[in-house]
Amino acid sequence: LMMGLIAWIFYVVFAVHGWSTVASIIPEGIYPGHPELNYMWALECNLGLGFAWVPYFGQYLRLCKSEHAGLYGTFLGWGVLWALLQLAGSFSARLVGSPDPTDYLLHVGGVTYGMVGLILIIIANITSGCCVCYPQAISVKMLYPRMPYWIALLTMTPVIILMVNPAFYEFWGSFVTLCATFFAPILGVF
């Protein structure tokens, strides 16, 4: 379903609007008049986001039945599919003039398509949150083996409090940069 959604976005972007339309749109960015700052912010945010998720590779690989499945699953999921999702979102946001997925999902396919897209976004956020809870609980259990799993899961309470706090989202870029600063050297060691 998600791949169908992405394929439809690419169809609308290229078949309906065309590459020349997408390429001719110059985004304002968060620093109007300073393209070099906008470029650096986008690069840092995308690299930071990638490095911030490095600890979860171990969790995903742990669930694989073989090294082959782990390697290609991670490469395809975090490499190829992540790039396609980024491109679909970037091109659509440029066409609509808004980075909000609801705006371009409504533009691409109307209300029905927008609803399907929002349901998929909700499911993705919930499952992603659950995937973060698992390695957190495993890490706590390694430090305190006698602790029950439900108490280990309660260590996610500060994260939940942060997620409902609007101030957290104002400093999202700083948070991702801080995570990347810690995890990039670890990735370099591996």
PDB file of C-alpha atoms in Angstrom:
ATOM      1  CA  LEU A   1       0.000   0.000   0.000  1.00  0.00           C
ATOM      2  CA  MET A   2       2.814   2.384   0.939  1.00  0.00           C
ATOM      3  CA  MET A   3       4.748   1.603  -2.242  1.00  0.00           C
ATOM      4  CA  GLY A   4       1.567   2.213  -4.239  1.00  0.00           C
ATOM      5  CA  LEU A   5       1.230   5.596  -2.542  1.00  0.00           C
ATOM      6  CA  ILE A   6       4.825   6.497  -3.403  1.00  0.00           C
ATOM      7  CA  ALA A   7       4.396   5.300  -7.004  1.00  0.00           C
ATOM      8  CA  TRP A   8       1.265   7.457  -7.360  1.00  0.00           C
ATOM      9  CA  ILE A   9       3.098  10.518  -6.012  1.00  0.00           C
ATOM     10  CA  PHE A  10       5.897   9.986  -8.553  1.00  0.00           C
ATOM     11  CA  TYR A  11       3.338   9.537 -11.333  1.00  0.00           C
ATOM     12  CA  VAL A  12       1.578  12.797 -10.459  1.00  0.00           C
ATOM     13  CA  VAL A  13       4.864  14.659 -10.052  1.00  0.00           C
ATOM     14  CA  PHE A  14       6.390  13.543 -13.346  1.00  0.00           C
ATOM     15  CA  ALA A  15       3.488  12.624 -15.644  1.00  0.00           C
ATOM     16  CA  VAL A  16       1.076  15.388 -14.645  1.00  0.00           C
ATOM     17  CA  HIS A  17       3.416  18.247 -13.707  1.00  0.00           C
ATOM     18  CA  GLY A  18       6.686  17.210 -15.378  1.00  0.00           C
ATOM     19  CA  TRP A  19      10.300  17.465 -14.325  1.00  0.00           C
ATOM     20  CA  SER A  20      10.678  20.963 -15.788  1.00  0.00           C
ATOM     21  CA  THR A  21       7.964  22.268 -13.440  1.00  0.00           C
ATOM     22  CA  VAL A  22       9.552  20.669 -10.392  1.00  0.00           C
ATOM     23  CA  ALA A  23      13.058  21.826 -11.339  1.00  0.00           C
ATOM     24  CA  SER A  24      11.918  25.397 -11.998  1.00  0.00           C
ATOM     25  CA  ILE A  25      10.515  25.883  -8.486  1.00  0.00           C
ATOM     26  CA  ILE A  26      13.048  27.538  -6.212  1.00  0.00           C
ATOM     27  CA  PRO A  27      12.287  26.789  -2.559  1.00  0.00           C
ATOM     28  CA  GLU A  28      12.566  29.678  -0.137  1.00  0.00           C
ATOM     29  CA  GLY A  29      14.150  27.651   2.631  1.00  0.00           C
ATOM     30  CA  ILE A  30      14.306  28.707   6.242  1.00  0.00           C
ATOM     31  CA  TYR A  31      16.935  31.367   5.488  1.00  0.00           C
ATOM     32  CA  PRO A  32      15.501  33.435   2.610  1.00  0.00           C
ATOM     33  CA  GLY A  33      18.241  34.988   0.496  1.00  0.00           C
ATOM     34  CA  HIS A  34      20.938  32.634   1.820  1.00  0.00           C
ATOM     35  CA  PRO A  35      20.958  29.492  -0.353  1.00  0.00           C
ATOM     36  CA  GLU A  36      24.235  28.268   1.170  1.00  0.00           C
ATOM     37  CA  LEU A  37      22.719  28.274   4.694  1.00  0.00           C
ATOM     38  CA  ASN A  38      19.604  26.491   3.429  1.00  0.00           C
ATOM     39  CA  TYR A  39      21.772  23.871   1.736  1.00  0.00           C
ATOM     40  CA  MET A  40      23.856  23.310   4.877  1.00  0.00           C
ATOM     41  CA  TRP A  41      20.761  23.101   7.077  1.00  0.00           C
ATOM     42  CA  ALA A  42      19.138  20.527   4.788  1.00  0.00           C
ATOM     43  CA  LEU A  43      22.361  18.519   4.530  1.00  0.00           C
ATOM     44  CA  GLU A  44      22.930  18.562   8.292  1.00  0.00           C
ATOM     45  CA  CYS A  45      19.338  17.637   9.017  1.00  0.00           C
ATOM     46  CA  ASN A  46      19.343  14.709   6.575  1.00  0.00           C
ATOM     47  CA  LEU A  47      22.749  13.407   7.657  1.00  0.00           C
ATOM     48  CA  GLY A  48      21.905  13.947  11.309  1.00  0.00           C
ATOM     49  CA  LEU A  49      18.649  12.066  10.959  1.00  0.00           C
ATOM     50  CA  GLY A  50      20.439   9.155   9.321  1.00  0.00           C
ATOM     51  CA  PHE A  51      23.139   8.968  11.986  1.00  0.00           C
ATOM     52  CA  ALA A  52      20.617   9.398  14.800  1.00  0.00           C
ATOM     53  CA  TRP A  53      18.945   6.122  13.777  1.00  0.00           C
ATOM     54  CA  VAL A  54      22.196   4.096  13.717  1.00  0.00           C
ATOM     55  CA  PRO A  55      21.601   2.388  17.111  1.00  0.00           C
ATOM     56  CA  TYR A  56      18.401   0.855  15.769  1.00  0.00           C
ATOM     57  CA  PHE A  57      20.221  -1.009  12.996  1.00  0.00           C
ATOM     58  CA  GLY A  58      21.277  -3.528  15.630  1.00  0.00           C
ATOM     59  CA  GLN A  59      17.693  -4.025  16.632  1.00  0.00           C
ATOM     60  CA  TYR A  60      16.563  -4.625  13.071  1.00  0.00           C
ATOM     61  CA  LEU A  61      19.464  -6.951  12.321  1.00  0.00           C
ATOM     62  CA  ARG A  62      18.770  -8.879  15.498  1.00  0.00           C
ATOM     63  CA  LEU A  63      15.325  -9.792  14.194  1.00  0.00           C
ATOM     64  CA  CYS A  64      16.678 -11.204  10.893  1.00  0.00           C
ATOM     65  CA  LYS A  65      17.051 -14.913  10.251  1.00  0.00           C
ATOM     66  CA  SER A  66      20.342 -14.591   8.323  1.00  0.00           C
ATOM     67  CA  GLU A  67      23.174 -12.155   7.633  1.00  0.00           C
ATOM     68  CA  HIS A  68      22.061 -11.966   4.012  1.00  0.00           C
ATOM     69  CA  ALA A  69      18.548 -10.857   5.015  1.00  0.00           C
ATOM     70  CA  GLY A  70      19.957  -8.356   7.499  1.00  0.00           C
ATOM     71  CA  LEU A  71      22.351  -6.790   5.020  1.00  0.00           C
ATOM     72  CA  TYR A  72      19.925  -6.454   2.124  1.00  0.00           C
ATOM     73  CA  GLY A  73      16.956  -5.577   4.322  1.00  0.00           C
ATOM     74  CA  THR A  74      18.887  -2.748   5.935  1.00  0.00           C
ATOM     75  CA  PHE A  75      20.417  -1.586   2.653  1.00  0.00           C
ATOM     76  CA  LEU A  76      17.115  -1.607   0.780  1.00  0.00           C
ATOM     77  CA  GLY A  77      15.028  -0.231   3.643  1.00  0.00           C
ATOM     78  CA  TRP A  78      17.409   2.425   4.907  1.00  0.00           C
ATOM     79  CA  GLY A  79      19.108   3.134   1.619  1.00  0.00           C
ATOM     80  CA  VAL A  80      16.985   2.793  -1.476  1.00  0.00           C
ATOM     81  CA  LEU A  81      13.493   3.118   0.019  1.00  0.00           C
ATOM     82  CA  TRP A  82      14.520   5.955   2.338  1.00  0.00           C
ATOM     83  CA  ALA A  83      15.908   7.861  -0.654  1.00  0.00           C
ATOM     84  CA  LEU A  84      12.700   7.259  -2.662  1.00  0.00           C
ATOM     85  CA  LEU A  85      10.558   8.473   0.240  1.00  0.00           C
ATOM     86  CA  GLN A  86      12.726  11.580   0.586  1.00  0.00           C
ATOM     87  CA  LEU A  87      12.489  12.322  -3.132  1.00  0.00           C
ATOM     88  CA  ALA A  88       8.714  11.839  -3.245  1.00  0.00           C
ATOM     89  CA  GLY A  89       8.239  14.136  -0.278  1.00  0.00           C
ATOM     90  CA  SER A  90      10.708  16.731  -1.572  1.00  0.00           C
ATOM     91  CA  PHE A  91       9.225  16.910  -5.065  1.00  0.00           C
ATOM     92  CA  SER A  92       5.660  17.056  -3.743  1.00  0.00           C
ATOM     93  CA  ALA A  93       6.512  19.701  -1.171  1.00  0.00           C
ATOM     94  CA  ARG A  94       8.136  21.814  -3.884  1.00  0.00           C
ATOM     95  CA  LEU A  95       5.039  21.546  -6.079  1.00  0.00           C
ATOM     96  CA  VAL A  96       2.596  22.438  -3.320  1.00  0.00           C
ATOM     97  CA  GLY A  97       4.860  24.919  -1.548  1.00  0.00           C
ATOM     98  CA  SER A  98       4.436  23.290   1.860  1.00  0.00           C
ATOM     99  CA  PRO A  99       6.477  20.626   3.682  1.00  0.00           C
ATOM    100  CA  ASP A 100       3.330  19.347   5.414  1.00  0.00           C
ATOM    101  CA  PRO A 101       2.475  15.873   4.013  1.00  0.00           C
ATOM    102  CA  THR A 102      -1.256  16.507   4.367  1.00  0.00           C
ATOM    103  CA  ASP A 103      -1.032  19.428   1.956  1.00  0.00           C
ATOM    104  CA  TYR A 104       0.622  17.502  -0.835  1.00  0.00           C
ATOM    105  CA  LEU A 105      -1.326  14.284  -0.274  1.00  0.00           C
ATOM    106  CA  LEU A 106      -4.545  16.256  -0.733  1.00  0.00           C
ATOM    107  CA  HIS A 107      -3.068  17.947  -3.810  1.00  0.00           C
ATOM    108  CA  VAL A 108      -1.901  14.670  -5.349  1.00  0.00           C
ATOM    109  CA  GLY A 109      -5.044  12.596  -4.869  1.00  0.00           C
ATOM    110  CA  GLY A 110      -7.834  14.507  -3.207  1.00  0.00           C
ATOM    111  CA  VAL A 111      -9.567  13.782   0.087  1.00  0.00           C
ATOM    112  CA  THR A 112      -9.637   9.978  -0.243  1.00  0.00           C
ATOM    113  CA  TYR A 113      -5.963   9.787  -1.083  1.00  0.00           C
ATOM    114  CA  GLY A 114      -5.189  12.250   1.692  1.00  0.00           C
ATOM    115  CA  MET A 115      -7.066  10.087   4.217  1.00  0.00           C
ATOM    116  CA  VAL A 116      -5.250   6.916   3.125  1.00  0.00           C
ATOM    117  CA  GLY A 117      -1.933   8.764   3.338  1.00  0.00           C
ATOM    118  CA  LEU A 118      -2.690  10.107   6.803  1.00  0.00           C
ATOM    119  CA  ILE A 119      -3.697   6.656   8.038  1.00  0.00           C
ATOM    120  CA  LEU A 120      -0.404   5.264   6.722  1.00  0.00           C
ATOM    121  CA  ILE A 121       1.523   8.107   8.394  1.00  0.00           C
ATOM    122  CA  ILE A 122      -0.250   7.391  11.705  1.00  0.00           C
ATOM    123  CA  ILE A 123       0.527   3.664  11.429  1.00  0.00           C
ATOM    124  CA  ALA A 124       4.151   4.419  10.530  1.00  0.00           C
ATOM    125  CA  ASN A 125       4.585   6.717  13.526  1.00  0.00           C
ATOM    126  CA  ILE A 126       3.028   4.245  15.959  1.00  0.00           C
ATOM    127  CA  THR A 127       5.057   1.281  14.687  1.00  0.00           C
ATOM    128  CA  SER A 128       8.223   3.373  14.609  1.00  0.00           C
ATOM    129  CA  GLY A 129       7.608   4.347  18.234  1.00  0.00           C
ATOM    130  CA  CYS A 130       7.133   0.686  19.146  1.00  0.00           C
ATOM    131  CA  CYS A 131      10.383  -0.198  17.383  1.00  0.00           C
ATOM    132  CA  VAL A 132      12.182   2.359  19.531  1.00  0.00           C
ATOM    133  CA  CYS A 133      10.729   0.878  22.735  1.00  0.00           C
ATOM    134  CA  TYR A 134      12.155  -2.589  22.052  1.00  0.00           C
ATOM    135  CA  PRO A 135      15.894  -1.699  22.030  1.00  0.00           C
ATOM    136  CA  GLN A 136      15.338   0.621  24.990  1.00  0.00           C
ATOM    137  CA  ALA A 137      13.827  -2.217  27.027  1.00  0.00           C
ATOM    138  CA  ILE A 138      16.563  -4.650  25.917  1.00  0.00           C
ATOM    139  CA  SER A 139      19.270  -2.155  26.933  1.00  0.00           C
ATOM    140  CA  VAL A 140      17.729  -1.672  30.380  1.00  0.00           C
ATOM    141  CA  LYS A 141      17.320  -5.458  30.778  1.00  0.00           C
ATOM    142  CA  MET A 142      21.018  -5.952  29.986  1.00  0.00           C
ATOM    143  CA  LEU A 143      21.938  -3.541  32.783  1.00  0.00           C
ATOM    144  CA  TYR A 144      19.339  -4.919  35.213  1.00  0.00           C
ATOM    145  CA  PRO A 145      18.552  -8.533  34.237  1.00  0.00           C
ATOM    146  CA  ARG A 146      16.099  -9.131  37.091  1.00  0.00           C
ATOM    147  CA  MET A 147      13.938  -6.149  36.167  1.00  0.00           C
ATOM    148  CA  PRO A 148      10.541  -7.092  34.662  1.00  0.00           C
ATOM    149  CA  TYR A 149      10.023  -6.054  31.031  1.00  0.00           C
ATOM    150  CA  TRP A 150       7.067  -3.804  31.858  1.00  0.00           C
ATOM    151  CA  ILE A 151       9.269  -1.725  34.182  1.00  0.00           C
ATOM    152  CA  ALA A 152      11.994  -1.611  31.523  1.00  0.00           C
ATOM    153  CA  LEU A 153       9.393  -0.251  29.099  1.00  0.00           C
ATOM    154  CA  LEU A 154       8.476   2.457  31.615  1.00  0.00           C
ATOM    155  CA  THR A 155      11.911   3.961  30.987  1.00  0.00           C
ATOM    156  CA  MET A 156      10.344   5.328  27.788  1.00  0.00           C
ATOM    157  CA  THR A 157       8.183   7.698  29.865  1.00  0.00           C
ATOM    158  CA  PRO A 158      10.557  10.695  29.400  1.00  0.00           C
ATOM    159  CA  VAL A 159      10.409  10.161  25.625  1.00  0.00           C
ATOM    160  CA  ILE A 160       6.610  10.196  25.682  1.00  0.00           C
ATOM    161  CA  ILE A 161       6.652  13.404  27.741  1.00  0.00           C
ATOM    162  CA  LEU A 162       9.017  14.994  25.201  1.00  0.00           C
ATOM    163  CA  MET A 163       6.842  13.928  22.280  1.00  0.00           C
ATOM    164  CA  VAL A 164       3.769  15.719  23.625  1.00  0.00           C
ATOM    165  CA  ASN A 165       5.740  18.876  24.447  1.00  0.00           C
ATOM    166  CA  PRO A 166       5.640  21.443  21.593  1.00  0.00           C
ATOM    167  CA  ALA A 167       8.990  22.940  22.676  1.00  0.00           C
ATOM    168  CA  PHE A 168      10.691  19.664  21.705  1.00  0.00           C
ATOM    169  CA  TYR A 169       9.689  20.156  18.075  1.00  0.00           C
ATOM    170  CA  GLU A 170      11.020  23.711  18.041  1.00  0.00           C
ATOM    171  CA  PHE A 171      14.485  22.310  18.780  1.00  0.00           C
ATOM    172  CA  TRP A 172      14.165  19.205  16.610  1.00  0.00           C
ATOM    173  CA  GLY A 173      17.174  20.128  14.461  1.00  0.00           C
ATOM    174  CA  SER A 174      19.349  20.587  17.541  1.00  0.00           C
ATOM    175  CA  PHE A 175      18.169  17.266  18.961  1.00  0.00           C
ATOM    176  CA  VAL A 176      18.956  15.366  15.755  1.00  0.00           C
ATOM    177  CA  THR A 177      22.347  17.079  15.502  1.00  0.00           C
ATOM    178  CA  LEU A 178      23.160  16.135  19.096  1.00  0.00           C
ATOM    179  CA  CYS A 179      22.186  12.499  18.480  1.00  0.00           C
ATOM    180  CA  ALA A 180      24.267  12.409  15.302  1.00  0.00           C
ATOM    181  CA  THR A 181      27.242  13.871  17.165  1.00  0.00           C
ATOM    182  CA  PHE A 182      27.169  10.942  19.573  1.00  0.00           C
ATOM    183  CA  PHE A 183      26.336   8.169  17.117  1.00  0.00           C
ATOM    184  CA  ALA A 184      28.471   9.107  14.082  1.00  0.00           C
ATOM    185  CA  PRO A 185      31.757   8.156  15.853  1.00  0.00           C
ATOM    186  CA  ILE A 186      30.176   4.868  16.969  1.00  0.00           C
ATOM    187  CA  LEU A 187      29.204   4.136  13.360  1.00  0.00           C
ATOM    188  CA  GLY A 188      32.764   4.935  12.301  1.00  0.00           C
ATOM    189  CA  VAL A 189      34.115   2.318  14.718  1.00  0.00           C
ATOM    190  CA  PHE A 190      31.877  -0.366  13.239  1.00  0.00           C
TER     191      PHE A 190
END
